[in-house]
Tab-separated table of C-alpha atoms and ligand atoms in Angstrom:
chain	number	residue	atom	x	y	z
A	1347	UNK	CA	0.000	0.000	0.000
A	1348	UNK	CA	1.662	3.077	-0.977
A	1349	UNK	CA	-0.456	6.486	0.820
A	1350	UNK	CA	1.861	9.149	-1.357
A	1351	UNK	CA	2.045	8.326	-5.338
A	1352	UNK	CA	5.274	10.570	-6.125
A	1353	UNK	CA	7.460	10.412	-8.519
A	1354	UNK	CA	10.822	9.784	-6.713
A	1355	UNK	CA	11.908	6.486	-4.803
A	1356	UNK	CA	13.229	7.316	-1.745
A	1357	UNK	CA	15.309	5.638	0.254
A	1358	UNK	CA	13.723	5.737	3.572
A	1359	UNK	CA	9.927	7.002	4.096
A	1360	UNK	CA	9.307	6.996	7.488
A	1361	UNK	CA	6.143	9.240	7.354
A	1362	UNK	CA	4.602	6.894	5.384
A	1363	UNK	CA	4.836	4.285	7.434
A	1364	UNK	CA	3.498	7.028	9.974
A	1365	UNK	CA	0.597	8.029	7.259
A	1366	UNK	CA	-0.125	3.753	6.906
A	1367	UNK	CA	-1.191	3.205	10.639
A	1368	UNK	CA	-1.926	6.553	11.540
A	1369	UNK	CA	-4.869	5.427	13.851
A	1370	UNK	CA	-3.279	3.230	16.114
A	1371	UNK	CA	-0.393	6.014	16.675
A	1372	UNK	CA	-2.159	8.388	16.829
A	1373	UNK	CA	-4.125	7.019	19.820
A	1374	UNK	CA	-0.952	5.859	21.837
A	1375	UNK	CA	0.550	9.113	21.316
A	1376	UNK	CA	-2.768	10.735	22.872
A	1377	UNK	CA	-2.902	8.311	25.236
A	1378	UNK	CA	0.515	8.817	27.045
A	1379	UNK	CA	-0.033	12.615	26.581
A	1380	UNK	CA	-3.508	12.678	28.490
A	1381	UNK	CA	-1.778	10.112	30.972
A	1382	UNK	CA	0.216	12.712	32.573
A	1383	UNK	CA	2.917	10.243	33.030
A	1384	UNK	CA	5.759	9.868	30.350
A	1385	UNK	CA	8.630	8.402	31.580
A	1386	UNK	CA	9.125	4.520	32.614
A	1387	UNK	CA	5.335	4.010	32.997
A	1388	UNK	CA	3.283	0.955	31.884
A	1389	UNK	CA	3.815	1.323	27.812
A	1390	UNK	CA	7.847	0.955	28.666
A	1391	UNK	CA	6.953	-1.950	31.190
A	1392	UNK	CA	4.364	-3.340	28.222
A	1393	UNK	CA	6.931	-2.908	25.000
A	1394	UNK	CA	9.857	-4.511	26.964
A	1395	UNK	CA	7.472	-7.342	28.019
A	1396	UNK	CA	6.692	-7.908	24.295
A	1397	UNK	CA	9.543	-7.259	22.404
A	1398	UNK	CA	11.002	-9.481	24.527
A	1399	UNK	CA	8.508	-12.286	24.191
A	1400	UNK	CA	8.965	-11.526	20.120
A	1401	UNK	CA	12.778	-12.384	20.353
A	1402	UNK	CA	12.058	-15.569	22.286
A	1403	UNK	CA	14.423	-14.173	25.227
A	1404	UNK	CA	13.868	-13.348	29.187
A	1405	UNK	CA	14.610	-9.887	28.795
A	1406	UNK	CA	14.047	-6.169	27.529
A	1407	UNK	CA	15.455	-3.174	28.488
A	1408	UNK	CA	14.709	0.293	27.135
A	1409	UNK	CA	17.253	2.676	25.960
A	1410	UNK	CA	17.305	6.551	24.488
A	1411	UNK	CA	18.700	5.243	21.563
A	1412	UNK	CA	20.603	2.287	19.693
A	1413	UNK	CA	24.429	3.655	20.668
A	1414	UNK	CA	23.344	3.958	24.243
A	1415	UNK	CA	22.334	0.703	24.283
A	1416	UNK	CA	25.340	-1.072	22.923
A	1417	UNK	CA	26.860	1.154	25.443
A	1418	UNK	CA	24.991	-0.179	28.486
A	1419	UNK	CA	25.650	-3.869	27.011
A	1420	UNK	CA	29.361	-3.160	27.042
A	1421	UNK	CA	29.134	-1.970	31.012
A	1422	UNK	CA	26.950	-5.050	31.844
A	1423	UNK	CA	29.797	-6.659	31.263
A	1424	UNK	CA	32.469	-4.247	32.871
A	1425	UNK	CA	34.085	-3.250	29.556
A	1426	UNK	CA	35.549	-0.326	30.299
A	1427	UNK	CA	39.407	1.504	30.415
A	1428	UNK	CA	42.154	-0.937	29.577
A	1429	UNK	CA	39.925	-3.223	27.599
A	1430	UNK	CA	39.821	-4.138	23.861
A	1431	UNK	CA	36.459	-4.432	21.853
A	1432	UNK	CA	36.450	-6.192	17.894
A	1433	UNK	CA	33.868	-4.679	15.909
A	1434	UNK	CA	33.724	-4.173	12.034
A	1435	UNK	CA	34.852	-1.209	10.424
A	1436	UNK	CA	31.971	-1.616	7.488
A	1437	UNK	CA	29.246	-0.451	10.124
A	1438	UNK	CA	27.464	2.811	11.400
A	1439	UNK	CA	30.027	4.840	13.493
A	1440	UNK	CA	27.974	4.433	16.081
A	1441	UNK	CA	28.996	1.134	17.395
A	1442	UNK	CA	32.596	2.050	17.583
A	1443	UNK	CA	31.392	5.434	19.219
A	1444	UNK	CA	29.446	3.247	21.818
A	1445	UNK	CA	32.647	1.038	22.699
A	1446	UNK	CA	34.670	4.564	23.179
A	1447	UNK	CA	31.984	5.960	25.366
A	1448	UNK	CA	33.401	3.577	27.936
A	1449	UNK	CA	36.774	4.292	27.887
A	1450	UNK	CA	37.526	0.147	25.748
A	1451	UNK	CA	39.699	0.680	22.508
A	1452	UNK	CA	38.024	-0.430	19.544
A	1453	UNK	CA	39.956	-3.336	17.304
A	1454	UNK	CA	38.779	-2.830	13.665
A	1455	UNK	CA	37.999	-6.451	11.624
A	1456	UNK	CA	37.440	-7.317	7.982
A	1457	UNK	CA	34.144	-8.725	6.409
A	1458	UNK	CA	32.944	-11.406	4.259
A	1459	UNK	CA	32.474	-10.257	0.569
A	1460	UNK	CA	28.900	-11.827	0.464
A	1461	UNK	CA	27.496	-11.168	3.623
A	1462	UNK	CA	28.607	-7.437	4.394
A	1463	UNK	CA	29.356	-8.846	7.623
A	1464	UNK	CA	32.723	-9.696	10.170
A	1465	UNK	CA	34.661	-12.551	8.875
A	1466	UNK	CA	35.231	-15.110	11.279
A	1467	UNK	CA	39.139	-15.484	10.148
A	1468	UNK	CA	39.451	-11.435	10.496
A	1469	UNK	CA	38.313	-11.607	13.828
A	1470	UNK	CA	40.620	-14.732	14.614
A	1471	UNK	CA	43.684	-13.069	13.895
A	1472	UNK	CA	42.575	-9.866	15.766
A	1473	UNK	CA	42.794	-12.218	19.176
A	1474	UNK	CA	45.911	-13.530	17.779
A	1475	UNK	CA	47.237	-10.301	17.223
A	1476	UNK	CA	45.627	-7.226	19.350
A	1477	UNK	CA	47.963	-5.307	21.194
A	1478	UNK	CA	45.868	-5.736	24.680
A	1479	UNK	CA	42.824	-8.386	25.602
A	1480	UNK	CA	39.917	-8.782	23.689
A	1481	UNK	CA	36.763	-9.124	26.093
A	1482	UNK	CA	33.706	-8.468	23.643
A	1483	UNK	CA	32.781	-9.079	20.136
A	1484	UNK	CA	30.525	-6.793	18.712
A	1485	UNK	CA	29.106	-7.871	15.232
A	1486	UNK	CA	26.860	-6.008	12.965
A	1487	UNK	CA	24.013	-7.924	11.874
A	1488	UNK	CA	24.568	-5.405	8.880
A	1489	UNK	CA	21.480	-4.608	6.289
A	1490	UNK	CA	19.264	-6.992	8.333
A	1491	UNK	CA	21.712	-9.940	7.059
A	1492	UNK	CA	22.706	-12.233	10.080
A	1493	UNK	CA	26.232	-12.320	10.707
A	1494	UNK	CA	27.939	-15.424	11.098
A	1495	UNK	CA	27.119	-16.187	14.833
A	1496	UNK	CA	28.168	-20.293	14.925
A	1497	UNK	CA	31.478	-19.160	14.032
A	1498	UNK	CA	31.918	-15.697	15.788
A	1499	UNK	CA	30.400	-17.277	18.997
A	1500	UNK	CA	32.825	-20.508	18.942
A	1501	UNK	CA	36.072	-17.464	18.459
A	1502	UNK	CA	34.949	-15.813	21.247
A	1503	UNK	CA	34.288	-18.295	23.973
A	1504	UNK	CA	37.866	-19.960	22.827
A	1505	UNK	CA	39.167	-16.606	23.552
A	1506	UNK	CA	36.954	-15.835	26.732
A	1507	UNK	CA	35.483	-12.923	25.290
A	1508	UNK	CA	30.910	-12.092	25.755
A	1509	UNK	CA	29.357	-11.297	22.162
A	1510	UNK	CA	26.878	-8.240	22.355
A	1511	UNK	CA	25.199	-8.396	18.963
A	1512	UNK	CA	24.752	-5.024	17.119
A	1513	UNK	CA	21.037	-6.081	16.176
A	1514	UNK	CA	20.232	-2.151	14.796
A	1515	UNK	CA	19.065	-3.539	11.449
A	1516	UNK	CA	18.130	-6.452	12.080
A	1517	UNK	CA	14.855	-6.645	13.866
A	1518	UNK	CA	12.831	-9.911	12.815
A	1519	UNK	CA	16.018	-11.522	10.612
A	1520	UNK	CA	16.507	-15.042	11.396
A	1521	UNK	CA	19.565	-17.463	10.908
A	1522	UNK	CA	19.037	-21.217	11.776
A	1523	UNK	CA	15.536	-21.134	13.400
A	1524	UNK	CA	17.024	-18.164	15.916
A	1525	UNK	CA	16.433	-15.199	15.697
A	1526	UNK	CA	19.084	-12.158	15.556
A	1527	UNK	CA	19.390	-10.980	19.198
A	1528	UNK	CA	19.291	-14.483	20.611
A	1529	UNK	CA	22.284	-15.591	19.697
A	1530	UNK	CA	24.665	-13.234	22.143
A	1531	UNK	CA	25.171	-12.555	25.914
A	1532	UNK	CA	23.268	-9.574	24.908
A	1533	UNK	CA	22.102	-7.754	22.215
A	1534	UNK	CA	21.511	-3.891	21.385
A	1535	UNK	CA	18.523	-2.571	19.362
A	1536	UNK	CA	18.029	0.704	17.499
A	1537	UNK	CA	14.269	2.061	17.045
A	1538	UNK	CA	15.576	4.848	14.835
A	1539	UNK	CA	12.877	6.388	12.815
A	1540	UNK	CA	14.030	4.212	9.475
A	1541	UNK	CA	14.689	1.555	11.203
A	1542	UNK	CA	12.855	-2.367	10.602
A	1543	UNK	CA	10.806	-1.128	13.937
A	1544	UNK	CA	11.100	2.733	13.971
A	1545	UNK	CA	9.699	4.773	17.110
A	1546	UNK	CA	9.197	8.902	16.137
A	1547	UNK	CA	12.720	9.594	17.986
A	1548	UNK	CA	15.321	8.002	19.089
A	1549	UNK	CA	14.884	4.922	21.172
A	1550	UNK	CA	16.868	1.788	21.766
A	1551	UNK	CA	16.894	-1.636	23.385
A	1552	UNK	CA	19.425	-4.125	25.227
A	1553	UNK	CA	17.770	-7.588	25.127
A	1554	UNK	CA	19.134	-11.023	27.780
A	1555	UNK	CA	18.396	-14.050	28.501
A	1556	UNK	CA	20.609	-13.534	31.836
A	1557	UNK	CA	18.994	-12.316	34.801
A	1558	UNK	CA	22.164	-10.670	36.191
A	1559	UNK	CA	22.977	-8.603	33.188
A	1560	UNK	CA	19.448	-7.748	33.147
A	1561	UNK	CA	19.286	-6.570	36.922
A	1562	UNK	CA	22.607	-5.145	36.086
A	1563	UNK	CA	21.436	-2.939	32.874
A	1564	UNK	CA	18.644	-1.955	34.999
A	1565	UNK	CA	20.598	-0.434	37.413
A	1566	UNK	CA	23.081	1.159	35.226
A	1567	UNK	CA	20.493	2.564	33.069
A	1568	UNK	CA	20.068	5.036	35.708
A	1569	UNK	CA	22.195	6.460	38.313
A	1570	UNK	CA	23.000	3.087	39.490
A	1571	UNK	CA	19.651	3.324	41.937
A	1572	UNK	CA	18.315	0.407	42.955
A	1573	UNK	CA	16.509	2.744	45.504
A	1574	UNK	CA	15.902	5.980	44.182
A	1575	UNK	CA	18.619	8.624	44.983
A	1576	UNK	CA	20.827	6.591	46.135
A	1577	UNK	CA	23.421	5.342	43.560
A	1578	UNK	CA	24.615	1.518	44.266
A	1579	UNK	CA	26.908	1.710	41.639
A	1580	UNK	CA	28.544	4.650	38.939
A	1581	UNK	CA	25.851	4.609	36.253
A	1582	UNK	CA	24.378	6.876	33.477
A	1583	UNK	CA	21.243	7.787	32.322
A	1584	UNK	CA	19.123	6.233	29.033
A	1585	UNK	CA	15.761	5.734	29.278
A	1586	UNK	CA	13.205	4.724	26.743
A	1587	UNK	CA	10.121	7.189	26.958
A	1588	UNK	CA	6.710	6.778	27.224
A	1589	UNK	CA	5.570	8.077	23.743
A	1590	UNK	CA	8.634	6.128	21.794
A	1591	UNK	CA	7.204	3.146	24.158
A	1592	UNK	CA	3.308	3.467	22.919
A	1593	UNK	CA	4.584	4.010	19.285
A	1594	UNK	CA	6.688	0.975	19.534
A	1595	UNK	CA	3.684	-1.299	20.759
A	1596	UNK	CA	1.701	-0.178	17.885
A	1597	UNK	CA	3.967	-0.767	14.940
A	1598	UNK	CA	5.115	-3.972	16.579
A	1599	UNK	CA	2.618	-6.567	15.416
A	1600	UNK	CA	3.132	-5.091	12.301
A	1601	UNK	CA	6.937	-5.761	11.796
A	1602	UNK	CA	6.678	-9.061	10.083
A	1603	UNK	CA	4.476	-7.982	7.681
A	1604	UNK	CA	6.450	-5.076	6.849
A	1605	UNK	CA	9.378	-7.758	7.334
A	1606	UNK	CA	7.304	-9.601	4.479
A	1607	UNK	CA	6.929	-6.795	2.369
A	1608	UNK	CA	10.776	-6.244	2.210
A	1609	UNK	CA	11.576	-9.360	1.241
A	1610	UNK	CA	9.035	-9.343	-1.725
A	1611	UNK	CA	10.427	-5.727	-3.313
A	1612	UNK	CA	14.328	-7.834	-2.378
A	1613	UNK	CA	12.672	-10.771	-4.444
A	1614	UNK	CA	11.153	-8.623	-7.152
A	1615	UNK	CA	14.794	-6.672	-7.734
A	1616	UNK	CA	16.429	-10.288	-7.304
A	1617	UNK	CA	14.628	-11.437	-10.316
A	1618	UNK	CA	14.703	-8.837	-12.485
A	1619	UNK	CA	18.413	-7.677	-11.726
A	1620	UNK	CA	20.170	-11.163	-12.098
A	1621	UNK	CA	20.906	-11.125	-15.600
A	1622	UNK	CA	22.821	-7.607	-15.222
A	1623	UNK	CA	26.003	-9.109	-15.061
A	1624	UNK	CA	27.529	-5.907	-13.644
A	1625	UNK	CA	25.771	-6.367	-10.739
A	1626	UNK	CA	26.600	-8.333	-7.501
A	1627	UNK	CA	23.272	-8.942	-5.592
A	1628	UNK	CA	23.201	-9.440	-1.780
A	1629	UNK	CA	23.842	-13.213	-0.877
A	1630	UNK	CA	20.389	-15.210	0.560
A	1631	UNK	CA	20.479	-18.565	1.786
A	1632	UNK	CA	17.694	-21.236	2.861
A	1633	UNK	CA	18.476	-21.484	6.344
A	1634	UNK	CA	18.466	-17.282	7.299
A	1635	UNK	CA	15.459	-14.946	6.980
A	1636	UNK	CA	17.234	-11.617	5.752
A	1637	UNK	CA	15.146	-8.493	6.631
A	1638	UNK	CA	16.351	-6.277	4.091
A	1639	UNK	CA	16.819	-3.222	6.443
A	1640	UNK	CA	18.894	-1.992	2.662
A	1641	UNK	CA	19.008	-3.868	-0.496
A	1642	UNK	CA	22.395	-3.599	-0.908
A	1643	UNK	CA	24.300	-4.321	-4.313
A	1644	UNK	CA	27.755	-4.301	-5.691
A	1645	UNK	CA	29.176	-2.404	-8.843
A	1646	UNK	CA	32.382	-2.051	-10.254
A	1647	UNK	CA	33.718	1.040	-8.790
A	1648	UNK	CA	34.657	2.879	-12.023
A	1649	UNK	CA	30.721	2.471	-12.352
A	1650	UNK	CA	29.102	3.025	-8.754
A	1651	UNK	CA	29.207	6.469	-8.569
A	1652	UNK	CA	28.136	7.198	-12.326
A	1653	UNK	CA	25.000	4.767	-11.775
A	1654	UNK	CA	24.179	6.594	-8.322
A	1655	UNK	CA	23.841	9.509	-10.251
A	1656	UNK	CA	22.202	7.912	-12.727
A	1657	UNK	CA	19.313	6.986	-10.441
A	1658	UNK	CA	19.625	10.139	-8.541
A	1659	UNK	CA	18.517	12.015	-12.043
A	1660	UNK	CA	16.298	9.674	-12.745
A	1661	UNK	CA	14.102	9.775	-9.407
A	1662	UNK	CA	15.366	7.162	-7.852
A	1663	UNK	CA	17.362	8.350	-4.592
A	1664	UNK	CA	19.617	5.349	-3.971
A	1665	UNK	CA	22.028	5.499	-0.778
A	1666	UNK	CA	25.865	4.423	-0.027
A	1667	UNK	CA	25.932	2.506	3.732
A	1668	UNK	CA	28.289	3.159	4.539
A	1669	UNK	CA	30.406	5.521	1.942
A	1670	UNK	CA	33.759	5.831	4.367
A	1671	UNK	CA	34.869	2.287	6.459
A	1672	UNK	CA	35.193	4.203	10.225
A	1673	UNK	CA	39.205	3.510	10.383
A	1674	UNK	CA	38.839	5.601	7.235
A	1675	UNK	CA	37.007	8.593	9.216
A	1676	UNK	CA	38.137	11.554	9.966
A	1677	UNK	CA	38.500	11.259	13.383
A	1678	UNK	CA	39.773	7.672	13.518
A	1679	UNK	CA	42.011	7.342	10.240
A	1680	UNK	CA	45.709	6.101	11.609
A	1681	UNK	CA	44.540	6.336	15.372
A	1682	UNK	CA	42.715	2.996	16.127
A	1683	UNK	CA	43.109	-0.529	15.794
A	1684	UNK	CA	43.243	-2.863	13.206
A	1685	UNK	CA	43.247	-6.901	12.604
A	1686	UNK	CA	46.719	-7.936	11.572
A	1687	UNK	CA	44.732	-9.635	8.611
A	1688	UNK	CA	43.906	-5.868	7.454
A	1689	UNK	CA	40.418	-4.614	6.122
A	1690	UNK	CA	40.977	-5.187	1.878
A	1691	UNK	CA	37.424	-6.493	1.442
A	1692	UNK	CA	35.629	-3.570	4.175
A	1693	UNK	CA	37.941	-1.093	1.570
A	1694	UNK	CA	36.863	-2.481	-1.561
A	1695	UNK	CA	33.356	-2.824	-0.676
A	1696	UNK	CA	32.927	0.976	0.159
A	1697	UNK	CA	33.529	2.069	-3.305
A	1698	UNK	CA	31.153	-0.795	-4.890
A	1699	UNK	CA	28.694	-0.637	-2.594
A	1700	UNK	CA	24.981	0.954	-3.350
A	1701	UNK	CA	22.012	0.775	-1.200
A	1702	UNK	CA	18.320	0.247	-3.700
A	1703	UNK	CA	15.174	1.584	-1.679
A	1704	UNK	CA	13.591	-1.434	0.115
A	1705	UNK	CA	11.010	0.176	2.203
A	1706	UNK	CA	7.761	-1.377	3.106
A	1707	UNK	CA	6.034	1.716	1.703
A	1708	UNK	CA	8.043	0.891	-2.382
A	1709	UNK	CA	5.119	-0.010	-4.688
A	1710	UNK	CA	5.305	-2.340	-7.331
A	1711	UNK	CA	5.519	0.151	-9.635
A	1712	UNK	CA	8.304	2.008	-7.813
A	1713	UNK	CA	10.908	-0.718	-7.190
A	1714	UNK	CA	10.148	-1.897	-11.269
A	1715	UNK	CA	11.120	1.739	-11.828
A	1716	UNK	CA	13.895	1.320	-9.787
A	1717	UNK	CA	14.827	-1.935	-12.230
A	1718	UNK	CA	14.302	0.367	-15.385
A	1719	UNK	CA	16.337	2.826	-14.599
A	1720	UNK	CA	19.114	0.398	-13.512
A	1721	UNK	CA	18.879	-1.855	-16.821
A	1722	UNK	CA	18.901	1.302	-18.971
A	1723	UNK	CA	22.525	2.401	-17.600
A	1724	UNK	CA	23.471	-1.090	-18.161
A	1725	UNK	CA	22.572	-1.005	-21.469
A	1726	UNK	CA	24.249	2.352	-22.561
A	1727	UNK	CA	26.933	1.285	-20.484
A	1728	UNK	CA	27.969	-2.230	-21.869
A	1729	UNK	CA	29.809	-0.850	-24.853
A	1730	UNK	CA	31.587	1.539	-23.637
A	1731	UNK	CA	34.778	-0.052	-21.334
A	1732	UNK	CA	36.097	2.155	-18.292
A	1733	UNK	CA	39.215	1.738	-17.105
F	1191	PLP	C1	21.399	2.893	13.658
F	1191	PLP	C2	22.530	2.071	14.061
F	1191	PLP	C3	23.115	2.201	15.337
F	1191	PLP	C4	22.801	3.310	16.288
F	1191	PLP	O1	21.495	3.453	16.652
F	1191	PLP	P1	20.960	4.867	17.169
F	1191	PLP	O2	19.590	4.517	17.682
F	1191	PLP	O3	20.909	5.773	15.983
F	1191	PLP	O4	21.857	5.367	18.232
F	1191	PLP	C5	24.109	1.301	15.696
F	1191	PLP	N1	24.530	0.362	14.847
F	1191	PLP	C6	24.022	0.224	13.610
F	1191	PLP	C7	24.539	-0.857	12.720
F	1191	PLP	C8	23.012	1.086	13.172
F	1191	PLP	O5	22.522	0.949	11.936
């Protein structure tokens, strides 16, 4: 169902899916704001309750925002000053920001060509090699792909090290009957607005099956009270807030049908896109449920940018997740640490990579635009040889 016929594709519409279940928003919205009560009331109590029930796991506890949350995971755990953290480098900044935030060093590993996500070998020879101890594992369930968690889990607990799964894009994805955000010690959710399951703010999650690190994030989560006022232990402050709560409980039965809905626009550019044999298509694989938070596909780099533009003019507004790895930054290039294997595929992926609108709200008619435009620059571009 598409509420706003337009002429561009974009690449997230998040007031669509706004316009699409208006009613039922609406009304929680009004609800907490005639409540008079808007922080950790009953729809934070409700949503943790059944978000948590929806992961099959004990345990839900709401955060301000994604990055906060993988922060609170990480001091759950006592990750803190002296400590080492592997994460990718082909991943929002955020989840390296949230392992600075408490004082661990990040250690940068490589990822698997087909699966945009960490390579279990990369992350092997980043134990073998870091310059200080290891204690977490952070992967990036990246586009709403599951990461390889048989092999990442079996590296870690060789090496003593707790996996927090970075499960931002990945709400509902599914890898060998479990779902993403089962498989770690914890896990760490972002309810971004263009997120899978997007509040109307920021908002996050930690998710546990251990009733320690759940008492523990609860405490942590603020002040350290376990009575108010009185701080037990050094902790900070993210909360999830009523209204993000009541938004979240109305869009959540919906999230495998939007789920659904993803994976039929992935299917639909799947079919039609195959034949372009410029074109790398994201890998999919009978035992995982891919979400398709982005539809992510790979193009010679002498092309990428040329058929990004080409789109762009043509009404299509493709994206680039991520355009720069983070050791790549800014802020982080030379100055933080890498697997001794090095990052050659998380480099080479950022200039191929380009990210096709996926949406729930993409009609039909959209995404087959979205395959026009694409097999037109093929065709005026198979003759003529660059590079
Ligand atoms: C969005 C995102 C985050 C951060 O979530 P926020 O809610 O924006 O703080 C972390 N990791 C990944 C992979 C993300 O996509």
């Amino acid at each position: 169902m598409n509420t706003q016929p337009s002429n561009t594709v974009a690449l997230a519409d998040p007031r669509a899916a706004y316009l699409r279940n208006r009613i039922a928003i609406d009304d929680a919205v009004q609800g907490v704001l005639q409540s008079g009560w808007y922080i950790m009331g009953e729809n934070v109590r409700c949503f943790e309750e059944e978000f948590a029930r929806y992961l099959g796991r004990r345990h839900t506890i709401g955060t301000g925002s994604g990055t906060e949350a993988l922060h609170l995971a990480l001091r759950c755990c006592e990750i803190g000053l002296g400590d080492r953290v592997a994460t990718v480098s082909h991943t929002a900044v955020a989840t390296v920001a949230a392992i600075e935030l408490t004082g661990a060093r990040p250690v940068l590993v490589d990822v698997d060509p087909d699966t945009h996500t960490m390579c279990p070998e990369s992350l092997r020879s980043a134990f073998d090699s870091a310059e200080g101890t290891i204690r977490a594992v952070i992967p990036v369930h990246l586009y709403g792909h599951p990461a390889d968690m048989t092999s990442i889990k079996r590296i870690a607990n060789d090496n003593h090290a707790v996996v927090i799964e970075d499960c931002a894009q990945a709400h509902g994805a599914i890898r060998q009957h479990r779902m993403a955000g089962s498989w770690g010690d914890l896990a760490a959710f972002s309810f971004y607005p263009t997120k899978n399951l997007g509040a109307l703010g920021d908002a996050g999650a930690v998710v546990t099956d251990d009733d320690a690190l759940a008492e523990k994030a609860r405490l942590l989560q603020q002040y350290g009270w376990k009575k108010r006022y009185v701080s037990e232990c050094r902790g900070m402050n993210t909360l999830l807030d009523e209204i993000q709560a009541a938004v979240l409980r109305a869009k959540l039965p919906l999230l495998d049908g939007d789920n659904f809905r993803r994976r039929e626009i992935a299917a639909l550019y799947r079919q039609r896109l195959s034949s372009i044999s410029g074109l790398c298509l994201p890998s999919e694989s009978a035992c995982q449920k891919h979400v398709y938070h982005q539809f992510t596909i790979r193009v010679r780099a002498d092309l990428r940018d040329a058929l990004l533009g080409y789109l762009t003019e043509n009404g299509v507004l493709a994206g680039i997740l991520y355009p720069i790895p983070v050791h790549k930054q800014p802020a982080y290039c030379g100055k933080i640490e890498v697997s001794s294997s090095g990052l050659q595929t998380t480099e080479r992926m950022a200039g191929e990579i380009l990210c096709l609108p996926v949406h729930p709200d993409v009609s039909d008619d959209q995404a087959m635009k979205v395959v026009h435009v694409i097999q037109r620059f093929f065709s005026k571009n198979s003759t003529f040889s660059v590079g």
